[in-house]
Short mmCIF file of C-alpha atoms and ligand atoms in Angstrom, two decimals:
data_model
loop_
_atom_site.label_atom_id
_atom_site.label_comp_id
_atom_site.label_asym_id
_atom_site.label_seq_id
_atom_site.Cartn_x
_atom_site.Cartn_y
_atom_site.Cartn_z
CA MET A 171 126.58 101.33 114.61
CA GLU A 172 127.28 102.36 111.03
CA ALA A 173 127.72 99.77 108.27
CA ARG A 174 131.28 98.48 108.44
CA ILE A 175 133.33 100.03 105.70
CA GLU A 176 136.07 97.37 105.89
CA ASP A 177 133.53 94.80 104.69
CA LYS A 178 133.48 96.67 101.40
CA ALA A 179 136.62 94.68 100.66
CA LEU A 180 134.09 92.01 99.78
CA LEU A 181 133.36 94.08 96.70
CA PRO A 182 136.38 93.98 94.38
CA SER A 183 134.21 93.20 91.36
CA THR A 184 132.28 96.44 91.72
CA MET A 185 135.32 98.20 90.34
CA ALA A 186 135.02 96.42 86.97
CA LEU A 187 132.01 98.57 85.99
CA ASN A 188 132.08 102.31 85.49
CA LEU A 189 129.07 103.11 87.64
CA ASN A 190 129.17 106.86 86.99
CA THR A 191 128.84 106.29 83.26
CA ILE A 192 126.20 103.61 83.74
CA ARG A 193 124.12 105.78 86.08
CA ALA A 194 124.31 108.74 83.71
CA ASP A 195 122.47 106.62 81.13
CA PHE A 196 119.37 106.39 83.38
CA PRO A 197 117.58 109.77 83.66
CA ILE A 198 115.28 108.67 86.49
CA LEU A 199 118.22 108.00 88.81
CA SER A 200 118.86 111.71 89.22
CA ARG A 201 115.29 112.34 90.31
CA ARG A 202 114.66 113.92 93.72
CA LEU A 203 111.50 112.63 95.37
CA GLU A 204 109.15 115.47 96.29
CA GLY A 205 111.93 117.75 95.16
CA GLU A 206 114.38 116.78 97.89
CA ARG A 207 114.91 113.10 98.75
CA LYS A 208 117.48 111.36 96.58
CA LEU A 209 115.96 108.26 94.97
CA VAL A 210 117.60 104.96 95.87
CA TYR A 211 115.82 102.50 93.64
CA LEU A 212 115.93 99.00 95.14
CA ASP A 213 112.87 97.45 93.52
CA ASN A 214 114.64 96.07 90.49
CA ALA A 215 113.22 92.56 90.80
CA ALA A 216 109.78 94.11 90.15
CA THR A 217 111.00 96.16 87.21
CA THR A 218 114.26 97.85 86.29
CA GLN A 219 114.70 101.46 85.22
CA LYS A 220 115.28 102.24 81.54
CA PRO A 221 118.39 103.73 79.97
CA GLN A 222 117.90 106.81 77.76
CA VAL A 223 118.63 104.75 74.62
CA VAL A 224 115.50 102.65 75.27
CA ILE A 225 113.33 105.72 75.79
CA ASP A 226 114.84 107.29 72.65
CA ALA A 227 114.26 104.17 70.54
CA MET A 228 110.57 104.12 71.48
CA ASN A 229 110.12 107.88 71.06
CA ASP A 230 111.91 107.80 67.73
CA TYR A 231 109.70 104.97 66.51
CA TYR A 232 106.52 106.91 67.39
CA ALA A 233 107.89 110.22 66.11
CA ASN A 234 109.29 108.98 62.80
CA THR A 235 108.29 105.43 61.86
CA ASN A 236 104.93 104.61 63.44
CA ALA A 237 102.89 102.24 61.24
CA ASN A 238 101.42 98.79 61.57
CA VAL A 239 103.70 95.90 60.60
CA HIS A 240 103.40 92.99 58.15
CA ARG A 241 100.55 94.71 56.29
CA ALA A 242 100.85 97.73 53.99
CA VAL A 243 103.39 98.47 51.24
CA HIS A 244 103.88 102.17 52.07
CA THR A 245 107.26 103.43 53.21
CA LEU A 246 106.47 103.77 56.91
CA ALA A 247 104.95 100.27 57.05
CA GLY A 248 108.07 98.89 55.38
CA GLU A 249 110.36 100.65 57.85
CA ALA A 250 108.28 99.60 60.86
CA THR A 251 108.23 95.97 59.68
CA GLU A 252 111.95 96.02 59.01
CA GLY A 253 112.70 97.52 62.43
CA TYR A 254 110.37 95.13 64.22
CA GLU A 255 111.90 92.07 62.56
CA ALA A 256 115.43 93.46 63.04
CA SER A 257 114.56 93.70 66.74
CA ARG A 258 113.58 90.03 66.74
CA THR A 259 116.91 89.15 65.11
CA GLY A 260 118.93 91.31 67.52
CA ILE A 261 117.16 90.16 70.68
CA ALA A 262 117.34 86.50 69.64
CA ALA A 263 121.07 86.91 68.89
CA TYR A 264 121.61 88.34 72.39
CA PHE A 265 120.27 85.00 73.69
CA GLY A 266 122.40 83.06 71.19
CA ALA A 267 119.31 81.93 69.28
CA PRO A 268 118.13 82.01 65.67
CA ARG A 269 115.41 84.62 65.09
CA ASP A 270 112.80 81.96 64.37
CA ASN A 271 113.14 80.60 67.92
CA LEU A 272 111.74 83.82 69.42
CA ILE A 273 108.00 84.29 69.87
CA PHE A 274 107.17 87.78 71.16
CA THR A 275 104.76 87.72 74.12
CA SER A 276 103.61 90.35 76.60
CA GLY A 277 106.12 89.01 79.15
CA THR A 278 107.03 85.94 81.17
CA THR A 279 103.44 85.34 82.27
CA GLU A 280 102.11 85.14 78.72
CA ALA A 281 105.14 83.08 77.65
CA ILE A 282 104.40 80.43 80.30
CA ASN A 283 100.71 80.49 79.36
CA LEU A 284 101.80 79.87 75.77
CA VAL A 285 103.69 76.76 76.91
CA ALA A 286 100.60 75.61 78.81
CA TYR A 287 97.96 76.32 76.16
CA GLY A 288 100.10 76.15 73.04
CA TRP A 289 102.24 73.13 73.79
CA ALA A 290 101.03 71.20 76.88
CA ARG A 291 97.35 71.27 75.94
CA ALA A 292 98.24 69.84 72.51
CA ASN A 293 100.80 67.30 73.69
CA LEU A 294 99.96 66.22 77.25
CA GLY A 295 96.92 64.70 78.92
CA LYS A 296 95.79 62.24 81.54
CA GLY A 297 98.78 60.32 82.92
CA ASP A 298 101.26 63.13 82.24
CA VAL A 299 103.01 64.84 85.14
CA VAL A 300 104.03 68.49 85.09
CA LEU A 301 106.77 68.89 87.65
CA THR A 302 107.22 72.34 89.07
CA THR A 303 108.42 73.65 92.44
CA GLU A 304 107.39 75.34 95.64
CA MET A 305 109.70 78.25 94.70
CA GLU A 306 107.71 79.36 91.67
CA HIS A 307 106.12 82.67 90.85
CA HIS A 308 102.34 82.33 90.45
CA ALA A 309 102.91 82.64 86.68
CA ASP A 310 104.38 79.13 86.80
CA ILE A 311 101.71 77.62 89.04
CA VAL A 312 98.28 78.94 88.10
CA PRO A 313 98.34 78.02 84.36
CA TRP A 314 99.17 74.42 85.32
CA GLN A 315 96.35 74.31 87.86
CA ILE A 316 93.84 75.54 85.28
CA LEU A 317 95.17 73.16 82.63
CA SER A 318 95.09 70.18 84.98
CA LYS A 319 91.33 70.74 85.50
CA GLU A 320 90.86 70.98 81.76
CA CYS A 321 92.92 68.06 80.46
CA GLY A 322 93.76 65.88 83.46
CA ILE A 323 97.52 66.45 83.73
CA GLU A 324 98.89 65.93 87.23
CA ILE A 325 100.98 68.66 88.89
CA ARG A 326 103.70 67.75 91.37
CA TYR A 327 105.82 70.23 93.32
CA VAL A 328 109.47 69.82 94.30
CA PRO A 329 109.78 71.22 97.83
CA LEU A 330 112.12 73.90 99.09
CA ASP A 331 114.79 72.58 101.44
CA ARG A 332 113.90 74.74 104.46
CA GLU A 333 117.43 74.42 105.90
CA THR A 334 119.44 75.45 102.87
CA MET A 335 116.75 77.67 101.28
CA THR A 336 117.48 75.96 97.97
CA LEU A 337 115.54 73.49 95.89
CA ASP A 338 115.50 69.97 97.36
CA MET A 339 117.51 68.34 94.58
CA GLU A 340 117.20 64.85 96.09
CA ALA A 341 113.43 65.15 95.84
CA PHE A 342 113.83 66.52 92.30
CA GLU A 343 115.92 63.53 91.22
CA ILE A 344 113.18 61.14 92.29
CA ALA A 345 110.24 63.18 91.03
CA VAL A 346 111.74 63.92 87.61
CA GLU A 347 111.44 60.26 86.57
CA ASP A 348 107.65 60.59 86.23
CA ALA A 349 107.65 64.04 84.66
CA SER A 350 106.67 64.81 81.06
CA LEU A 351 107.33 68.50 81.54
CA VAL A 352 109.61 70.18 84.08
CA CYS A 353 108.92 73.88 84.81
CA VAL A 354 111.40 75.60 87.08
CA VAL A 355 112.25 79.14 88.04
CA HIS A 356 115.85 79.81 86.94
CA THR A 357 116.52 82.45 89.63
CA SER A 358 114.14 83.12 92.51
CA ASN A 359 112.47 86.52 92.83
CA VAL A 360 112.36 86.07 96.63
CA LEU A 361 115.35 84.09 97.88
CA GLY A 362 118.28 85.44 95.89
CA VAL A 363 118.95 81.86 94.83
CA ARG A 364 119.85 80.62 91.34
CA ASN A 365 118.77 77.04 90.78
CA ASP A 366 121.24 74.60 89.26
CA VAL A 367 119.39 74.78 85.95
CA GLU A 368 122.13 72.99 84.02
CA ARG A 369 121.75 69.93 86.26
CA ILE A 370 117.96 70.20 86.23
CA ILE A 371 117.97 70.11 82.42
CA GLN A 372 120.48 67.27 82.30
CA LEU A 373 118.42 65.18 84.76
CA ALA A 374 115.15 65.95 82.99
CA LYS A 375 116.61 64.98 79.62
CA SER A 376 118.31 61.79 80.83
CA ARG A 377 115.80 60.49 83.39
CA GLY A 378 112.52 62.33 82.77
CA LYS A 379 109.41 60.48 81.64
CA GLY A 380 110.80 57.07 82.60
CA GLY A 381 114.07 57.63 80.70
CA GLU A 382 112.44 58.92 77.51
CA GLY A 383 113.35 62.50 78.48
CA ALA A 384 111.09 65.32 79.66
CA HIS A 385 110.55 68.75 78.12
CA VAL A 386 111.92 71.61 80.22
CA MET A 387 110.63 75.17 80.64
CA LEU A 388 112.73 77.72 82.51
CA ASP A 389 111.26 80.90 83.96
CA ALA A 390 114.19 83.23 83.34
CA ALA A 391 112.45 86.49 84.34
CA GLN A 392 114.99 87.15 87.13
CA ALA A 393 117.93 85.48 85.41
CA ALA A 394 118.15 87.51 82.20
CA PRO A 395 119.03 90.77 84.05
CA HIS A 396 121.90 89.01 85.85
CA GLU A 397 123.62 86.70 83.46
CA ARG A 398 124.10 86.05 79.78
CA ILE A 399 121.77 83.23 78.81
CA ASP A 400 122.53 81.22 75.69
CA PHE A 401 119.28 79.45 74.83
CA PRO A 402 120.72 76.74 72.51
CA GLU A 403 123.66 76.07 74.83
CA LEU A 404 121.36 75.73 77.84
CA GLY A 405 119.45 72.99 76.04
CA CYS A 406 116.00 73.56 77.54
CA ASP A 407 112.90 73.44 75.34
CA PHE A 408 111.26 76.67 76.50
CA LEU A 409 112.71 79.84 77.98
CA ALA A 410 110.32 82.52 79.26
CA LEU A 411 111.37 86.08 80.05
CA SER A 412 110.29 89.74 80.30
CA ALA A 413 112.02 92.77 78.76
CA HIS A 414 111.14 95.10 81.63
CA LYS A 415 113.35 93.26 84.14
CA MET A 416 116.43 93.86 81.97
CA GLY A 417 116.22 97.55 81.12
CA GLY A 418 113.61 97.14 78.39
CA PRO A 419 110.01 98.37 78.27
CA THR A 420 106.98 96.83 79.96
CA GLY A 421 104.47 94.94 77.83
CA ILE A 422 106.92 92.74 75.91
CA GLY A 423 108.80 89.52 76.54
CA ALA A 424 109.52 86.28 74.80
CA LEU A 425 109.10 82.60 74.69
CA PHE A 426 112.14 80.94 73.14
CA THR A 427 111.57 77.47 71.81
CA THR A 428 113.27 75.21 69.29
CA THR A 429 112.04 74.85 65.71
CA ASP A 430 111.05 71.21 66.28
CA THR A 431 109.09 71.96 69.43
CA MET A 432 107.42 75.00 67.84
CA GLU A 433 106.07 72.72 65.13
CA THR A 434 104.23 70.69 67.78
CA MET A 435 102.54 73.80 69.25
CA LYS A 436 99.02 75.01 68.50
CA PRO A 437 98.12 78.72 68.59
CA PHE A 438 96.18 79.78 71.66
CA ILE A 439 95.57 83.38 70.61
CA SER A 440 94.30 83.61 67.06
CA GLY A 441 93.06 86.19 64.57
CA GLY A 442 94.83 88.57 62.19
CA ASP A 443 98.50 88.33 61.24
CA MET A 444 98.95 84.70 62.34
CA ILE A 445 97.11 83.20 59.38
CA GLU A 446 98.07 82.23 55.85
CA THR A 447 94.53 81.92 54.47
CA VAL A 448 91.05 82.19 55.95
CA THR A 449 87.85 80.95 54.36
CA LEU A 450 84.48 80.53 56.01
CA GLU A 451 85.24 76.84 56.22
CA GLY A 452 88.60 77.10 57.99
CA SER A 453 92.05 78.69 58.16
CA THR A 454 95.69 77.86 57.64
CA TYR A 455 98.40 79.37 59.80
CA GLN A 456 101.74 81.05 59.27
CA LYS A 457 104.90 79.12 60.06
CA GLY A 458 107.33 79.87 62.86
CA PRO A 459 106.82 82.50 65.57
CA HIS A 460 104.24 84.48 63.56
CA LYS A 461 101.77 81.65 64.11
CA PHE A 462 101.68 82.63 67.79
CA GLU A 463 101.62 86.42 67.38
CA ALA A 464 98.03 87.26 66.48
CA GLY A 465 96.92 90.87 66.14
CA THR A 466 98.94 94.08 66.09
CA PRO A 467 102.15 93.35 68.01
CA ARG A 468 104.07 95.52 70.50
CA ILE A 469 106.08 97.34 67.87
CA ALA A 470 107.55 100.25 69.84
CA GLU A 471 108.28 97.84 72.68
CA ALA A 472 110.27 95.57 70.35
CA PHE A 473 112.34 98.61 69.27
CA GLY A 474 112.85 99.49 72.95
CA TRP A 475 113.85 95.98 73.99
CA HIS A 476 116.30 95.78 71.10
CA ALA A 477 117.92 99.00 72.33
CA ALA A 478 118.06 97.52 75.87
CA VAL A 479 119.95 94.38 74.80
CA GLN A 480 122.33 96.49 72.72
CA TRP A 481 122.93 98.64 75.79
CA LEU A 482 123.47 95.58 78.00
CA ASP A 483 125.76 94.05 75.40
CA GLN A 484 128.31 96.80 76.10
CA HIS A 485 128.87 95.27 79.51
CA ASN A 486 130.47 92.02 80.53
CA MET A 487 127.58 90.17 82.19
CA GLU A 488 129.97 88.29 84.45
CA ASP A 489 131.04 91.65 85.87
CA VAL A 490 127.41 92.70 86.11
CA HIS A 491 126.49 89.53 88.02
CA ALA A 492 129.52 89.86 90.31
CA HIS A 493 128.59 93.48 91.03
CA ILE A 494 124.94 92.82 91.80
CA SER A 495 125.55 89.69 93.85
CA SER A 496 128.28 91.33 95.90
CA LEU A 497 125.97 94.25 96.72
CA ALA A 498 123.28 91.78 97.86
CA ARG A 499 125.80 89.67 99.79
CA TRP A 500 127.27 92.71 101.57
CA THR A 501 123.85 94.16 102.36
CA ALA A 502 122.48 90.86 103.73
CA LYS A 503 125.58 90.43 105.89
CA GLN A 504 125.19 93.92 107.40
CA MET A 505 121.45 93.47 107.90
CA ARG A 506 121.98 90.29 109.92
CA ASP A 507 123.59 92.49 112.60
CA ILE A 508 120.50 94.70 112.95
CA PRO A 509 118.49 93.51 115.98
CA GLY A 510 115.18 91.86 115.05
CA ILE A 511 115.91 91.61 111.31
CA ARG A 512 115.50 88.20 109.76
CA ILE A 513 116.75 87.48 106.24
CA TYR A 514 115.07 84.94 103.98
CA GLY A 515 117.30 83.34 101.39
CA ARG A 516 120.95 82.59 100.68
CA HIS A 517 123.56 85.25 100.06
CA ASP A 518 126.73 83.29 100.67
CA LEU A 519 126.74 81.51 97.32
CA GLU A 520 128.68 82.45 94.15
CA THR A 521 125.37 82.37 92.33
CA THR A 522 123.51 84.73 94.68
CA SER A 523 121.34 87.15 92.73
CA GLY A 524 120.46 90.73 93.66
CA VAL A 525 117.51 90.02 95.94
CA VAL A 526 117.43 90.39 99.74
CA SER A 527 114.11 89.48 101.39
CA PHE A 528 113.67 90.37 105.02
CA LEU A 529 111.31 91.01 107.92
CA HIS A 530 111.57 92.66 111.32
CA GLU A 531 110.15 90.76 114.28
CA MET A 532 108.15 93.80 115.51
CA ILE A 533 107.65 96.13 112.54
CA HIS A 534 105.17 95.12 109.86
CA ALA A 535 106.75 94.80 106.40
CA GLU A 536 104.34 97.36 104.96
CA ASP A 537 105.31 99.91 107.67
CA LEU A 538 108.99 99.16 107.06
CA ALA A 539 108.54 99.93 103.36
CA HIS A 540 106.82 103.26 104.14
CA LEU A 541 109.58 104.21 106.57
CA MET A 542 112.22 103.28 104.00
CA ASP A 543 110.36 105.28 101.33
CA ALA A 544 110.43 108.30 103.62
CA GLY A 545 114.23 108.13 103.26
CA GLY A 546 114.02 107.75 99.46
CA PHE A 547 114.55 103.97 99.39
CA ALA A 548 112.18 102.13 97.06
CA VAL A 549 111.70 98.56 98.29
CA ARG A 550 108.85 96.13 97.68
CA THR A 551 106.67 94.34 100.21
CA GLY A 552 104.12 91.58 99.79
CA HIS A 553 104.02 87.93 98.82
CA HIS A 554 105.90 88.67 95.57
CA CYS A 555 103.42 86.50 93.63
CA ALA A 556 104.87 83.47 95.41
CA GLN A 557 102.32 82.55 98.07
CA PRO A 558 103.28 78.84 98.22
CA LEU A 559 106.88 79.90 98.85
CA MET A 560 105.73 82.32 101.57
CA GLU A 561 103.87 79.41 103.17
CA ALA A 562 107.02 77.26 103.03
CA LEU A 563 108.91 80.09 104.75
CA GLY A 564 106.14 80.40 107.37
CA VAL A 565 105.35 84.04 106.56
CA SER A 566 102.64 85.84 104.63
CA SER A 567 104.87 88.51 103.10
CA THR A 568 108.38 89.93 103.17
CA ALA A 569 110.07 93.23 102.44
CA ARG A 570 112.50 92.96 99.52
CA ALA A 571 115.43 95.07 98.42
CA SER A 572 116.73 94.16 94.98
CA PHE A 573 119.81 95.53 93.22
CA TRP A 574 120.73 95.97 89.58
CA ILE A 575 123.61 97.17 87.47
CA TYR A 576 123.36 100.87 88.45
CA ASN A 577 123.17 100.46 92.23
CA THR A 578 126.24 101.50 94.18
CA MET A 579 128.00 100.54 97.36
CA GLU A 580 127.10 103.97 98.77
CA GLU A 581 123.42 103.22 98.16
CA ALA A 582 123.72 99.81 99.86
CA GLU A 583 125.44 101.45 102.79
CA ALA A 584 122.84 104.24 103.03
CA PHE A 585 120.08 101.62 102.87
CA VAL A 586 121.56 99.59 105.75
CA ASN A 587 122.10 102.72 107.83
CA HIS A 588 118.57 104.04 107.23
CA LEU A 589 117.10 100.62 108.10
CA ARG A 590 119.18 100.51 111.26
CA GLY A 591 117.85 103.96 112.20
CA VAL A 592 114.24 102.90 111.58
CA VAL A 593 114.68 99.80 113.72
CA GLU A 594 116.34 101.77 116.53
CA ARG A 595 113.44 104.24 116.57
CA PHE A 596 111.00 101.38 117.09
CA SER A 597 113.00 99.53 119.75
N1 PMP B 836 108.51 84.84 87.14
C1 PMP B 836 109.31 85.49 87.98
C2 PMP B 836 110.40 84.75 88.70
C3 PMP B 836 109.14 86.86 88.19
O1 PMP B 836 109.92 87.51 89.05
C4 PMP B 836 108.11 87.53 87.49
C5 PMP B 836 107.87 89.02 87.70
N2 PMP B 836 107.71 89.37 89.04
C6 PMP B 836 107.30 86.81 86.61
C7 PMP B 836 107.54 85.45 86.45
C8 PMP B 836 106.20 87.45 85.83
O2 PMP B 836 106.72 88.38 84.95
P1 PMP B 836 105.76 89.39 84.14
O3 PMP B 836 104.91 90.04 85.19
O4 PMP B 836 106.70 90.33 83.49
O5 PMP B 836 104.97 88.56 83.19
#
C-alpha cells in the first residue's frame, strides 16, 4: 500500500514556504550518493545542512579577513574583530537579546557545562537541589552528576509520563518547590515533544526554592531550529544552544544569560583574552561575556552562524514550524500503518517538532538504518545521547527520522514507501 495522498491535506502550511527556492540554497541537497541515489537527508536533529551563504561567509573570512581578534592593531585584525563582534550583535538580536547576554561556546554541551562550572559551582552547594528530567540529553545530566560529587548538590529527575510521552507536570509541580536550579530540555531530540517551557519557568520562578524562586536553564538545541526564541521574553536565566542545528557551522553555540546572573558567574576556562591584568600574584578579569571566552575564539564559525541567522530571518518561523511539524505528523501517521513499526513520541500535538523515533519489532534499528541508507535516506539510530530516556521507554535504541525546513512532502512520502518496502521484504 502506497502512502495515502489524500492525507497530504494535513499539510496546508507547507505551501507557505517556497521549498524550491529554499532547497536551491543548500548545495548538498542536490548530491547523488555514489553518483546515483538521490539524497534524502532526514538526520536534521543530529545536524542540519548549511545554506551556501554560511559556506560563503566562512570561506570569505578565511580568504579575505583571517586574523586573530581582540589583539593586534593591523587592518585585518581590526576587520576580524569588527566582524566577530558584529556577529555577536546580530546573533543576539535574532534571539531578542542584548549582545552582552551572549557568551560564545562550542555548542550546547559546553554552554550547559558553563552553567554547571561557572554558575552552579559558585552559587550552589550542599542542600541545593538541581531539578532536571528523565527526558534530557546526556549534556544536561552528566555535568550535574560530576558536580554533585564535587560540591554536594542533589540531583532530582522529573519522570516522563509513559502514557502521554510528555513530562509528568504534576510531579514537576511538587518537585520544583525544593529546586534551586531547574534544567529542562525545551524540545526533545527523541520524542518530537516540546515541553511547556513557559509554564515550567513560571512555576520555577513562583514556587521554586521554597517560594524564593529557582534559576532556570533551558536546553534549546532542538528548539532554535523550529521556532523563534526571544530570550528576554522567555524569562529563563540560561539558554543553551548550538549553531549547527539551525543551519550554522559546527563548533559554535551560545549560552545566553542575563547581565545580573553573569555577574555571579566565575570563569571555568581561563587564560588569554579573558583577563584585564595578570601579575605573578594574581589576575583580574574582563567584564561581560569576554570573561568566559578564553583563548582564540571560533571566529570563522561566528561569521558563519551570523549568516545562518540572517538566512533564517528571511522566513517566518511560525511557517517553518508548521511545515516541519506537519511533515513529522504526516509521516508518523503513515508509519503507524506499517506492520511491526512502533513509534515513540507524540505527533498529534500543535507543538510537535520534526522528530519521529521508531523501531520495528523484528528488524534491528541499525539494520533498518542501513536498508534506508541503501535507498538514499539518511536516518540516525542509537540512544541519541539519552540513555535514561531509552530506559524509560524500555528500549536500548531507536531509529530516528528528523525533518527540517528544506524537506518536502515528496521526501516524506518516498521515505514511508521505502520503509514499507523494507519491512515487506523482511516479513
Ligand atoms: N541537547 C539536545 C536536546 C541535543 O539534541 C543535543 C545534540 N544532539 C545536545 C544537547 C548537544 O549539542 P552539541 O552536541 O551541539 O553540544
